[in-house]
mmCIF file of C-alpha atoms in Angstrom:
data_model
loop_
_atom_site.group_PDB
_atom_site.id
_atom_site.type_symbol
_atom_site.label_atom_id
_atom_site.label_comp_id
_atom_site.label_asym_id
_atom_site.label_seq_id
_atom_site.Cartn_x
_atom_site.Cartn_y
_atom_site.Cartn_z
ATOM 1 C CA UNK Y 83 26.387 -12.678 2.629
ATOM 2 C CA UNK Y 84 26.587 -13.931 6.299
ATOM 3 C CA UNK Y 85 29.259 -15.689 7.346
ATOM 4 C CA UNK Y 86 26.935 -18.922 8.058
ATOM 5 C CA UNK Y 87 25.791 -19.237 4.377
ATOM 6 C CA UNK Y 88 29.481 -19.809 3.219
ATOM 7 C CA UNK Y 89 29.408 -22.909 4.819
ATOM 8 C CA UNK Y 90 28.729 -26.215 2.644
ATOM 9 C CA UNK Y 91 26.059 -26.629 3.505
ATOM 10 C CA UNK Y 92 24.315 -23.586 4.640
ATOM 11 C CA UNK Y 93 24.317 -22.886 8.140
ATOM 12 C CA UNK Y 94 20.801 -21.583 9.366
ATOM 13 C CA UNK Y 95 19.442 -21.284 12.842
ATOM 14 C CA UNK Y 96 17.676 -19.023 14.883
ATOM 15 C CA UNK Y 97 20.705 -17.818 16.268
ATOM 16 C CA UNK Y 98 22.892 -17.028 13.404
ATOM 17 C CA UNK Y 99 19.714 -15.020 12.459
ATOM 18 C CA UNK Y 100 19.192 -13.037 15.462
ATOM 19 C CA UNK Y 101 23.336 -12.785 14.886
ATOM 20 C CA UNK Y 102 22.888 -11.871 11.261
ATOM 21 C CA UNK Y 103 19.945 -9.060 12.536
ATOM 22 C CA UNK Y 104 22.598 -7.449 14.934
ATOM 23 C CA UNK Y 105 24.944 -6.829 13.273
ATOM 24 C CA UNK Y 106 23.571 -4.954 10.745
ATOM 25 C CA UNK Y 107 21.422 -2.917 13.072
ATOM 26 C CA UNK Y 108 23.494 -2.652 16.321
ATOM 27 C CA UNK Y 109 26.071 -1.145 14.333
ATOM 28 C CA UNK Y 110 23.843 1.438 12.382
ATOM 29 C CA UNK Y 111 21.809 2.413 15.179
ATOM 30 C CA UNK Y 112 25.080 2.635 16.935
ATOM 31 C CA UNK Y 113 26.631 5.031 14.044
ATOM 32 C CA UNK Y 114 23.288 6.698 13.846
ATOM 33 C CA UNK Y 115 22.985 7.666 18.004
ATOM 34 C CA UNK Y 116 26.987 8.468 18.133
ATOM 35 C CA UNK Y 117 27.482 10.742 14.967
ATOM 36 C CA UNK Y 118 24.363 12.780 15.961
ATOM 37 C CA UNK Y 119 25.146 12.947 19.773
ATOM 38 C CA UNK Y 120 22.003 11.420 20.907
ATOM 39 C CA UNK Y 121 20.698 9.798 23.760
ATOM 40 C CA UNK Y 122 18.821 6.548 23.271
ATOM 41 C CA UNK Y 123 16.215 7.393 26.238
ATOM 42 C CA UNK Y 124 15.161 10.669 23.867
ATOM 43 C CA UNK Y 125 14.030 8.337 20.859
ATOM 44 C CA UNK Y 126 10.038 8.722 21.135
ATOM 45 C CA UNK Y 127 8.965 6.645 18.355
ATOM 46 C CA UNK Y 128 10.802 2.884 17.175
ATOM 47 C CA UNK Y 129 9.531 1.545 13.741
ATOM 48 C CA UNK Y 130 11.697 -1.699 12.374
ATOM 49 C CA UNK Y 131 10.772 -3.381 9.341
ATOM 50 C CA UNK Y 132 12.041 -7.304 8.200
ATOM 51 C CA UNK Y 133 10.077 -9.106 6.101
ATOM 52 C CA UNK Y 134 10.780 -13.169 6.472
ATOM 53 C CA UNK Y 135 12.315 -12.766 10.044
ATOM 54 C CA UNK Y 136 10.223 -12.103 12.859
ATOM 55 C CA UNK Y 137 11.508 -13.392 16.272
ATOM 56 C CA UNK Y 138 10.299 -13.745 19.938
ATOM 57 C CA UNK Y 139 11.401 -10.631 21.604
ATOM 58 C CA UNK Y 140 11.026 -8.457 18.528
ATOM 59 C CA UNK Y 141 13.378 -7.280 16.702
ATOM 60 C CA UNK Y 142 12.502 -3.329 17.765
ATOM 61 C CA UNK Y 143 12.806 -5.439 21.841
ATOM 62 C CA UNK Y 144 16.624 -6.065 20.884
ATOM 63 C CA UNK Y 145 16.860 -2.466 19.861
ATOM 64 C CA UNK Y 146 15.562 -1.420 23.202
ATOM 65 C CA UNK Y 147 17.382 -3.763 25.006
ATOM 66 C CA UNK Y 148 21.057 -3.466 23.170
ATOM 67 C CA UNK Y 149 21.101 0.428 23.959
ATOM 68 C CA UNK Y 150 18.340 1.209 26.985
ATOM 69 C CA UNK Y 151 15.846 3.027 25.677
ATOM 70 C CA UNK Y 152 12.935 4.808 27.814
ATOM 71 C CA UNK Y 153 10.136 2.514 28.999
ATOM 72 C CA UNK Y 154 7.758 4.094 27.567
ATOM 73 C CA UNK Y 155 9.149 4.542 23.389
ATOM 74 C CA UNK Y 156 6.237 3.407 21.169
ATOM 75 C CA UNK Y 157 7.683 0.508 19.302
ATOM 76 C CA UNK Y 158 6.483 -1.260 16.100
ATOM 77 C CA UNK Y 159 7.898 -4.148 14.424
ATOM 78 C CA UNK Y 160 6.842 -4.932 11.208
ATOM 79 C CA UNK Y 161 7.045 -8.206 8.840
ATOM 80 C CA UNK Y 162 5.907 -9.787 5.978
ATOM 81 C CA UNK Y 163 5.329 -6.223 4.385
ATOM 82 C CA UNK Y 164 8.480 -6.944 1.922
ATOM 83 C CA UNK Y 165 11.096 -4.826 -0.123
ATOM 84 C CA UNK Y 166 8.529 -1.456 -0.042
ATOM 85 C CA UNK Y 167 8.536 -1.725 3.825
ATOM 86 C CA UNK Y 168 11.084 1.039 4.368
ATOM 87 C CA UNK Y 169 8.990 3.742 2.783
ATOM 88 C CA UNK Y 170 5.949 1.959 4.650
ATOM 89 C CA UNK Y 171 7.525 2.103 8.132
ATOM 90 C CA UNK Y 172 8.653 5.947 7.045
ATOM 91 C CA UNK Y 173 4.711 6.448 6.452
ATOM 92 C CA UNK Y 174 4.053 4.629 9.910
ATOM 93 C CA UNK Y 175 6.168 6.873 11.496
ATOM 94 C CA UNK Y 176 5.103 9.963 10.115
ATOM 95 C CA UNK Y 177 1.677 9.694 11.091
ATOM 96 C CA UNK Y 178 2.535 8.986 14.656
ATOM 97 C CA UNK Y 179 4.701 12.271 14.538
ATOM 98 C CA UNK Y 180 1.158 13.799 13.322
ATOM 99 C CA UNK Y 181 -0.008 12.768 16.547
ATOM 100 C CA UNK Y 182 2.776 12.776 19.125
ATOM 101 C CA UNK Y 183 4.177 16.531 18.431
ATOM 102 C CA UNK Y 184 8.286 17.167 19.632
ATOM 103 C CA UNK Y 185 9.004 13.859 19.215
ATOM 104 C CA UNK Y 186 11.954 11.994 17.662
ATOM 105 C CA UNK Y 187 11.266 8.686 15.531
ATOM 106 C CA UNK Y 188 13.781 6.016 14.694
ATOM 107 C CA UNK Y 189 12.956 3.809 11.970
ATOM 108 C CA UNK Y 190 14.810 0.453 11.021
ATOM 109 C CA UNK Y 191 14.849 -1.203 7.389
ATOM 110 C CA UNK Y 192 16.761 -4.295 6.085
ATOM 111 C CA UNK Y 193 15.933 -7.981 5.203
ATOM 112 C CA UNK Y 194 17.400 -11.096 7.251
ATOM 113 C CA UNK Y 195 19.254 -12.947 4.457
ATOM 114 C CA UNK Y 196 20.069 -15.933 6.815
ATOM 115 C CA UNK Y 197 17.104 -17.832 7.377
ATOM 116 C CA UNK Y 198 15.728 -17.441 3.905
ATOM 117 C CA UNK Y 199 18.106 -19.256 1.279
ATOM 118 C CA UNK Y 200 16.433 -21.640 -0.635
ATOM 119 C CA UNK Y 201 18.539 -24.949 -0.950
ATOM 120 C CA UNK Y 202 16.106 -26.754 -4.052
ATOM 121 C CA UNK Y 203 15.741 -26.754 -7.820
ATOM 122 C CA UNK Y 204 12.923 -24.376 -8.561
ATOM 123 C CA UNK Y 205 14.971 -22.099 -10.688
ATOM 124 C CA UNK Y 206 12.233 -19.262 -9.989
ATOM 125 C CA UNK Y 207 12.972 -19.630 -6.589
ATOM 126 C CA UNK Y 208 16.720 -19.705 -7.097
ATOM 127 C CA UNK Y 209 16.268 -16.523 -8.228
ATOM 128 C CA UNK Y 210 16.350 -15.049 -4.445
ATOM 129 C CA UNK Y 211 19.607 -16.310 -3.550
ATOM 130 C CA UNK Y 212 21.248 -14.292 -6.411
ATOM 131 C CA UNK Y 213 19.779 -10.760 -5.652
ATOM 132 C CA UNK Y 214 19.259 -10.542 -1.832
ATOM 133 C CA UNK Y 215 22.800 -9.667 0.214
ATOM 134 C CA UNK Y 216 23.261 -7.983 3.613
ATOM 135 C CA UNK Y 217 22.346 -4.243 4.277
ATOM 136 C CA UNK Y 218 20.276 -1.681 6.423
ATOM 137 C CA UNK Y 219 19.486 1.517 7.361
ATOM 138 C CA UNK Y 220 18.508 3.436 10.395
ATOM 139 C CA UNK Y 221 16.565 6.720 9.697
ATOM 140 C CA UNK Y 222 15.923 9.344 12.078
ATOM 141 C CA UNK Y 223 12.889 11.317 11.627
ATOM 142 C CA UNK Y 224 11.740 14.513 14.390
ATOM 143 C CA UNK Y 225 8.797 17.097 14.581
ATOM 144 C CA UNK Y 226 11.050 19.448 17.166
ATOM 145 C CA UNK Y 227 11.580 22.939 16.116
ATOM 146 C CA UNK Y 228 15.047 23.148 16.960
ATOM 147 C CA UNK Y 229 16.071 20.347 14.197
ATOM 148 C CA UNK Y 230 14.881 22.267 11.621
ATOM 149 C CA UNK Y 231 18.678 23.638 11.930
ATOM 150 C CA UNK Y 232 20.653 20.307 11.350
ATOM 151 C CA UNK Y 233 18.053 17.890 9.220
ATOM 152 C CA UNK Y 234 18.838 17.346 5.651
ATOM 153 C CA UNK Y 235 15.272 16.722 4.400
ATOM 154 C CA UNK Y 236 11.544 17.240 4.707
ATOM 155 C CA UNK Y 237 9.381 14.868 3.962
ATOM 156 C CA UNK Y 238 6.825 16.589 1.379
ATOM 157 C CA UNK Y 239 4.703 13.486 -0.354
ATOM 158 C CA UNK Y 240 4.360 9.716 0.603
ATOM 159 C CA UNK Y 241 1.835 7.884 -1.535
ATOM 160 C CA UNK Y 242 0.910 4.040 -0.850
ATOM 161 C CA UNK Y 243 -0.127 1.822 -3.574
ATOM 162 C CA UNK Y 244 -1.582 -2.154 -2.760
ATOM 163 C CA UNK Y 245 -2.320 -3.982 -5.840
ATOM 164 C CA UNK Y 246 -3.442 -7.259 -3.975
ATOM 165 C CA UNK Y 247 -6.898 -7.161 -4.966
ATOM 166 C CA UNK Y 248 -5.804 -9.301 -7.896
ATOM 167 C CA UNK Y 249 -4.366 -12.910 -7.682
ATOM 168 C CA UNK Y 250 -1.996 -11.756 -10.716
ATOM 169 C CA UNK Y 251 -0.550 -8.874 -8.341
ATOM 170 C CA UNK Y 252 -0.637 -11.336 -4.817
ATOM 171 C CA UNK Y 253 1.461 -13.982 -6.459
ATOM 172 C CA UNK Y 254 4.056 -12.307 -8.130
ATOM 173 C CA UNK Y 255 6.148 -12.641 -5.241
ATOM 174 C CA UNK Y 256 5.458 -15.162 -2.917
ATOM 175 C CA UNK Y 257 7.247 -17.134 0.038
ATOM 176 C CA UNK Y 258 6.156 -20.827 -0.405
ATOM 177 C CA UNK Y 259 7.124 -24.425 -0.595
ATOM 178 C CA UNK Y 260 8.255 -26.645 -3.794
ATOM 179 C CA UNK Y 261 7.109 -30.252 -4.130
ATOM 180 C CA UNK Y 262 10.038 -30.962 -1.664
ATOM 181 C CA UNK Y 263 9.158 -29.345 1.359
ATOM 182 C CA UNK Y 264 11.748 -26.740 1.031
ATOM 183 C CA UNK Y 265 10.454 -23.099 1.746
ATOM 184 C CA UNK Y 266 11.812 -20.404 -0.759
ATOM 185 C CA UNK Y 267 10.589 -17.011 -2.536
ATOM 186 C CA UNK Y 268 9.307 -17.304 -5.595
ATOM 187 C CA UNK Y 269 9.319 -14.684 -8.599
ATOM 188 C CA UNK Y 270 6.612 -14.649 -10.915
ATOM 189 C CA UNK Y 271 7.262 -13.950 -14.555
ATOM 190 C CA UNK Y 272 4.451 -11.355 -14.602
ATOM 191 C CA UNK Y 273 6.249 -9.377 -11.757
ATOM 192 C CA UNK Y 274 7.726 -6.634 -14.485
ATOM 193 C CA UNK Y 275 4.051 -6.235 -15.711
ATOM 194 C CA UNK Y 276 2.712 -6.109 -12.196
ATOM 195 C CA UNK Y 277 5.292 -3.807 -10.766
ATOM 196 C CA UNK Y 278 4.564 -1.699 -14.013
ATOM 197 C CA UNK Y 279 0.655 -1.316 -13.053
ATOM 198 C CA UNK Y 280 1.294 -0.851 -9.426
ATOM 199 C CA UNK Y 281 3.874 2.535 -10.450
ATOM 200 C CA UNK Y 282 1.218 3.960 -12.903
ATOM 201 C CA UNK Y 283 -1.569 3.342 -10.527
ATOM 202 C CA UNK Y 284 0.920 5.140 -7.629
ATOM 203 C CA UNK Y 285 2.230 8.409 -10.117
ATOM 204 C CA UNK Y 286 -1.739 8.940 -11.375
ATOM 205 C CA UNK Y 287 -2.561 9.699 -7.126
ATOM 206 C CA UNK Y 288 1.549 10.919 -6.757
ATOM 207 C CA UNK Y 289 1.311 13.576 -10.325
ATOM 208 C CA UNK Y 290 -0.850 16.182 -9.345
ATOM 209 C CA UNK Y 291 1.452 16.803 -5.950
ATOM 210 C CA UNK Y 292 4.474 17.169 -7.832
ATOM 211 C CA UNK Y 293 4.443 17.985 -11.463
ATOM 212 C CA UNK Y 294 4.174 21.060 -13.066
ATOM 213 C CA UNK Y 295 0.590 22.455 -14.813
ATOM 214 C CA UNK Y 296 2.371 22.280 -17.889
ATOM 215 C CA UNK Y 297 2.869 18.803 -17.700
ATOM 216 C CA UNK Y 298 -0.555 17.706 -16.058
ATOM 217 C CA UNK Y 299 -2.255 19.569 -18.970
ATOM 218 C CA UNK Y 300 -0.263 17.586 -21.694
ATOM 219 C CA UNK Y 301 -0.915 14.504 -19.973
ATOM 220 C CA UNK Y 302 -4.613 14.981 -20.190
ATOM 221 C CA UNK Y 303 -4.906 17.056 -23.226
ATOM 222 C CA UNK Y 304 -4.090 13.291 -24.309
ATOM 223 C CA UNK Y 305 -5.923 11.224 -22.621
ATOM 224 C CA UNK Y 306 -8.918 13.400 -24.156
ATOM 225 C CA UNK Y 307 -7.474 13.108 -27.574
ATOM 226 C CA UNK Y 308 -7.816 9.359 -26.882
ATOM 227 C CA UNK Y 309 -11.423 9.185 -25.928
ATOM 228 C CA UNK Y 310 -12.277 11.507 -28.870
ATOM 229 C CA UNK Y 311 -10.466 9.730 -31.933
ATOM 230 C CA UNK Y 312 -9.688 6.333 -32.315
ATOM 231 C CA UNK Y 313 -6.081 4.931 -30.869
ATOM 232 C CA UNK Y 314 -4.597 4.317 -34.679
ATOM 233 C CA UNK Y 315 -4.724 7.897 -35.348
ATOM 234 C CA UNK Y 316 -2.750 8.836 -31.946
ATOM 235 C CA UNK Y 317 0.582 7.986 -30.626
ATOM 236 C CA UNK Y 318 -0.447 7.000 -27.255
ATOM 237 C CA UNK Y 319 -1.157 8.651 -23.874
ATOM 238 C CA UNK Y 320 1.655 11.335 -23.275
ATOM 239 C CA UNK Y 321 3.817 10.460 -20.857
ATOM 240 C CA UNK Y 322 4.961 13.192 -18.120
ATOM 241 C CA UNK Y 323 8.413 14.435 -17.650
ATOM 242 C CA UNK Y 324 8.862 13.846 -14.105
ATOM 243 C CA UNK Y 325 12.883 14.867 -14.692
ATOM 244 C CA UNK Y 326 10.924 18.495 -14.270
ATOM 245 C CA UNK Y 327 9.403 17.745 -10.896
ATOM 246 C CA UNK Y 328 12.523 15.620 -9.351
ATOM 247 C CA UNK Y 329 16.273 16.162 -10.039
ATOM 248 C CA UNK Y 330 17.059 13.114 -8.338
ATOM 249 C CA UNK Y 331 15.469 9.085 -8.393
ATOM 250 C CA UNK Y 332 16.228 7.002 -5.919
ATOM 251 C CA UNK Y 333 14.780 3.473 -7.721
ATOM 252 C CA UNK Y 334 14.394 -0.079 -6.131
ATOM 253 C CA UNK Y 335 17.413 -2.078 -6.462
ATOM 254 C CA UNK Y 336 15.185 -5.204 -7.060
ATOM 255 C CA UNK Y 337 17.007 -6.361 -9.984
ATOM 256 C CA UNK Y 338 18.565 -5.044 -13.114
ATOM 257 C CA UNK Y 339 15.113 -5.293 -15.429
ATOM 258 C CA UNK Y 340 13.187 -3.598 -12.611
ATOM 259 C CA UNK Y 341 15.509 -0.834 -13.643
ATOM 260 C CA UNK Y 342 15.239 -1.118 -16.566
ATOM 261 C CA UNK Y 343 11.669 -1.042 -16.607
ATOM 262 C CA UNK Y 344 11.130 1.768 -14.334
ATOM 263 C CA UNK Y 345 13.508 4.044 -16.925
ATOM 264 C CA UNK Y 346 11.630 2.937 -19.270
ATOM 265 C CA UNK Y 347 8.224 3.807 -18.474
ATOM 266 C CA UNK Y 348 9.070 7.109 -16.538
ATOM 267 C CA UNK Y 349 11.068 7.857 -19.850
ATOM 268 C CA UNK Y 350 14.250 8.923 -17.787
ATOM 269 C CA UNK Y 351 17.708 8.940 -19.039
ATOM 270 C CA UNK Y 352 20.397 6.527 -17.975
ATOM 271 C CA UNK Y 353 22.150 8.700 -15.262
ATOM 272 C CA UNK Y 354 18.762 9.137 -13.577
ATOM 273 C CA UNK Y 355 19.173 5.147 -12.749
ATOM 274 C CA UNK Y 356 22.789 5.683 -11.920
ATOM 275 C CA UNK Y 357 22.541 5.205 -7.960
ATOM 276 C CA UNK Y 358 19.927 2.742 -8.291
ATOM 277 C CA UNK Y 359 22.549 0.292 -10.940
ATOM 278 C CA UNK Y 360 25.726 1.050 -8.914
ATOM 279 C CA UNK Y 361 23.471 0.322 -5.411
ATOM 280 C CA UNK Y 362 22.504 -3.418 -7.287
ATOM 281 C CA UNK Y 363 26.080 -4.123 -8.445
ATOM 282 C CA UNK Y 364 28.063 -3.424 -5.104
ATOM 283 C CA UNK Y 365 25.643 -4.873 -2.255
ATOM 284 C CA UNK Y 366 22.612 -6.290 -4.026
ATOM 285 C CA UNK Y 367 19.375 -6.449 -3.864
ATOM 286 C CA UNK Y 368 19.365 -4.885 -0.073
ATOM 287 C CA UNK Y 369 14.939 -5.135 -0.082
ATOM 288 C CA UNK Y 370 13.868 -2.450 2.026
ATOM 289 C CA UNK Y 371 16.977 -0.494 2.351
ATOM 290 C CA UNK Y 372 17.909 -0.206 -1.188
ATOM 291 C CA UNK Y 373 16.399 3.403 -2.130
ATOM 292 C CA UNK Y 374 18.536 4.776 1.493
ATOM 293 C CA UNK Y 375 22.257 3.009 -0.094
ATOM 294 C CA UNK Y 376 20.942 4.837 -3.189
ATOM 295 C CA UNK Y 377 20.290 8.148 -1.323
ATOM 296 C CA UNK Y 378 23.887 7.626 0.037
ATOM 297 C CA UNK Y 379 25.558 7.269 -3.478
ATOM 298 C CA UNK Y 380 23.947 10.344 -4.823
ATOM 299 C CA UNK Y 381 24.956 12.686 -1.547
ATOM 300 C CA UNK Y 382 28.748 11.061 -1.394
ATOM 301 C CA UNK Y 383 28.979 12.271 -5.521
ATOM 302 C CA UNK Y 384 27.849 15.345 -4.563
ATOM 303 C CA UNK Y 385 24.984 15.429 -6.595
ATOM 304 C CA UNK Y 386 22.370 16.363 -3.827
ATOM 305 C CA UNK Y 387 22.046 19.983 -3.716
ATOM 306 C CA UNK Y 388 19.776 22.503 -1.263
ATOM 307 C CA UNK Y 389 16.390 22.445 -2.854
ATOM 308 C CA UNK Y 390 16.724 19.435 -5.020
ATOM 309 C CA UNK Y 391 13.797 17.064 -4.898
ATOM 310 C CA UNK Y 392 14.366 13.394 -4.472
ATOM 311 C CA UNK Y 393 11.537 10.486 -5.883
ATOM 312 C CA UNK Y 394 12.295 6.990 -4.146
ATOM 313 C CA UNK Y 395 10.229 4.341 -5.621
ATOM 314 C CA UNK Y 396 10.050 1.142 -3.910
ATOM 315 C CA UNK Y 397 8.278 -1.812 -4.483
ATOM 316 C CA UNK Y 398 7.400 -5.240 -2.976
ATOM 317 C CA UNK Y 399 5.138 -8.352 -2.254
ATOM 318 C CA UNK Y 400 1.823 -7.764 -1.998
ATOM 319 C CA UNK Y 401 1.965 -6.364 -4.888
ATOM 320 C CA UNK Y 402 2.715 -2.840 -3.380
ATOM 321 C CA UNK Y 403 4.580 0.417 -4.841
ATOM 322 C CA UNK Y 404 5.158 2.978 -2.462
ATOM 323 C CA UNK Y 405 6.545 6.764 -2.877
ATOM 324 C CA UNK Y 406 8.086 9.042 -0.993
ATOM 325 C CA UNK Y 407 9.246 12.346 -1.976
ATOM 326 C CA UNK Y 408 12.035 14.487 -0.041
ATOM 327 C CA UNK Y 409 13.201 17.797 -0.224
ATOM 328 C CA UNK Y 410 16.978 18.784 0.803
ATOM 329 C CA UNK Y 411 16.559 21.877 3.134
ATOM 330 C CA UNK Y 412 20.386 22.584 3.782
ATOM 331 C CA UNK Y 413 23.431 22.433 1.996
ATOM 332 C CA UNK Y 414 25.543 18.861 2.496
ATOM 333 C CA UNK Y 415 29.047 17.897 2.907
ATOM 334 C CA UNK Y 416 30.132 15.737 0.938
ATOM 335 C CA UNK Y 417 33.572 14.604 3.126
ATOM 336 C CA UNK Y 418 30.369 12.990 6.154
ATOM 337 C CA UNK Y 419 30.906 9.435 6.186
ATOM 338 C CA UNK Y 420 28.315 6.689 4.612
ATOM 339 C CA UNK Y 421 28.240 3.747 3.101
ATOM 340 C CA UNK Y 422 29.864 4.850 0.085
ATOM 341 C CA UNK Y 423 32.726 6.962 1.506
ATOM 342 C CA UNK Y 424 35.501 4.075 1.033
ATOM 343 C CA UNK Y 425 35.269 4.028 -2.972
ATOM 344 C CA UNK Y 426 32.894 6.881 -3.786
ATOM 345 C CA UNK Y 427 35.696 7.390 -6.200
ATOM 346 C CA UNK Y 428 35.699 4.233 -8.113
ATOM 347 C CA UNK Y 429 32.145 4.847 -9.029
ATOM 348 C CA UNK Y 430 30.467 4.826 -11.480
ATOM 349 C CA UNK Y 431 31.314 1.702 -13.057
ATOM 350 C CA UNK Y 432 30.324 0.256 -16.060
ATOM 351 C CA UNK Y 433 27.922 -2.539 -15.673
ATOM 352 C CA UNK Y 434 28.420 -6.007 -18.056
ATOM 353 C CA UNK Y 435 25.176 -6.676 -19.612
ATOM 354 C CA UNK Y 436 25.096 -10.140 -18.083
ATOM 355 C CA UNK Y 437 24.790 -8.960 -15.221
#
């Protein structure tokens, strides 16, 4: 948490934001830029993403500003787009690289946990002070030739889902006031069964991209079977194995039944949540950076292997699920430093149900 919020009372202020907003993203666009040897004034393309804090310069402005980047970089700062924003601003980015061709793209996730603590007794709003923490990500994305040599993915599928169309969907997560004035996020007790429409509306557009014949022609071999003969004779719609067209899942880390939920209606097994559970339990609920700590914990194991595939699932207000799908196109060291590198070795732990 940031330092202000261990005060009694809470310290919040424009400034500890902006404080709270630097020094998660100085310091990974600063690791980002060093490790890679790259200039700041070659950076074509600046996408940031923060949901409930949008300041006057922008938060991409400080970016430029903090490390002197060219004039002319086409920057975009996005908010109120909420925990699926990452895989949103990865979309926003990728269709500018459609356009802009040998061009490098820098995009910025994370959530400013300062501002937004809510100090009242709505315990559905309480709920966001337990799950949101600290955390970002800076992700560098190019369309040059000559990185084909040294980038560890390609981006093969992203597929957008917005559910808002229904008040159900729009209110499941909501910033608002309670009866006292004070502004908090609220979660709505339908937001599992909303979050669970918005993934099966996503996977019907994402299947057909990624999953074998076999598995498409199960799937509606029985949704036929279903139209044909009543449901009491049937066992229900088959449900694909998409442990056939992924070896890796890199899920939300939204909360413990999210999870649950997602495991649950994908049908995968427990050590296909693994990164997503030991992501929640050691920094949070990090919104739109979760599924990139997650990515981390699966290449410091070792797991991520030249030509796996990797699903991330995000979701977020709105009600939105987003997808993106990446292929690794080069063989990874595990000894490169991330997030997990201090106590990669402690992991994974095993998880009290309380929690």
């Amino acid at each position: 948490m940031p330092t202000a919020l261990h005060q009694v009372p809470p310290a919040t202020s424009l400034k500890l934001a902006r404080d709270e907003i630097e020094t998660v993203l100085f310091t990974a666009v600063g690791d980002l830029l060093s490790r890679h040897r790259i200039n700041p004034k070659n950076i074509d393309i600046l996408v940031s993403n923060c949901s409930l804090f949008c300041p006057t310069p922008s938060i991409t402005a400080a970016i430029i500003n903090k490390f002197g980047f060219r004039s002319n970089v086409k920057s975009i700062s996005l908010s109120g787009m909420g925990c699926s924003a990452g895989i949103l601003s990865i979309n926003l980015a990728k269709d500018l690289l459609k356009v802009h061709k040998n061009s490098l793209a820098l995009v910025l996730s994370m959530e400013a946990v300062n501002p937004n603590g809510y100090c009242g007794q709505v315990k559905s709003m309480l709920l966001a002070n337990v799950l949101f923490r600290m955390g970002g990500a800076a992700i560098l994305l190019s369309n040059r030739n000559q990185d084909k040599w040294t980038a560890k993915y390609k981006l093969q599928h992203l597929v957008r889902t917005h559910m808002g169309s229904d008040d159900e969907s729009y209110l499941s997560v909501i910033q608002e006031q309670d009866e006292d004035g004070l502004v908090g996020v609220s979660l709505s007790r339908d937001l599992l069964k909303v979050a669970a429409n918005a993934l099966r509306t996503n996977i019907s557009v994402l299947g057909p991209h990624v999953l074998p014949y076999s598995e498409q022609f199960s799937y509606g071999w029985s949704v036929l079977c279903r139209s044909i003969w009543p449901p009491s004779r049937l066992k229900g719609i088959y449900v694909p194995d998409f442990r056939r067209a992924f070896e890796h899942f890199c899920i939300h880390a939204g909360g413990r039944a999210v999870i649950d939920a997602v495991e649950e209606n994908l049908r995968l097994q427990k050590e296909d949540g693994e990164a997503s559970r030991m992501t929640l339990y050691r920094f949070g609920n990090t919104s739109s950076s979760s599924v990139w700590y997650e990515l981390c914990y699966l290449e410091a194991k070792g797991k991520v292997k030249k030509g796996d595939r990797i699903w991330q699932i995000a979701f977020g207000s709105g009600f939105k699920c987003n997808s993106a799908v990446w292929k690794c196109i080069t063989d990874l060291k595990t000894t490169k430093i991330n997030a997990w590198s201090d106590r990669i070795h402690l992991y994974p732990v095993e998880v009290p149900k309380e929690f």
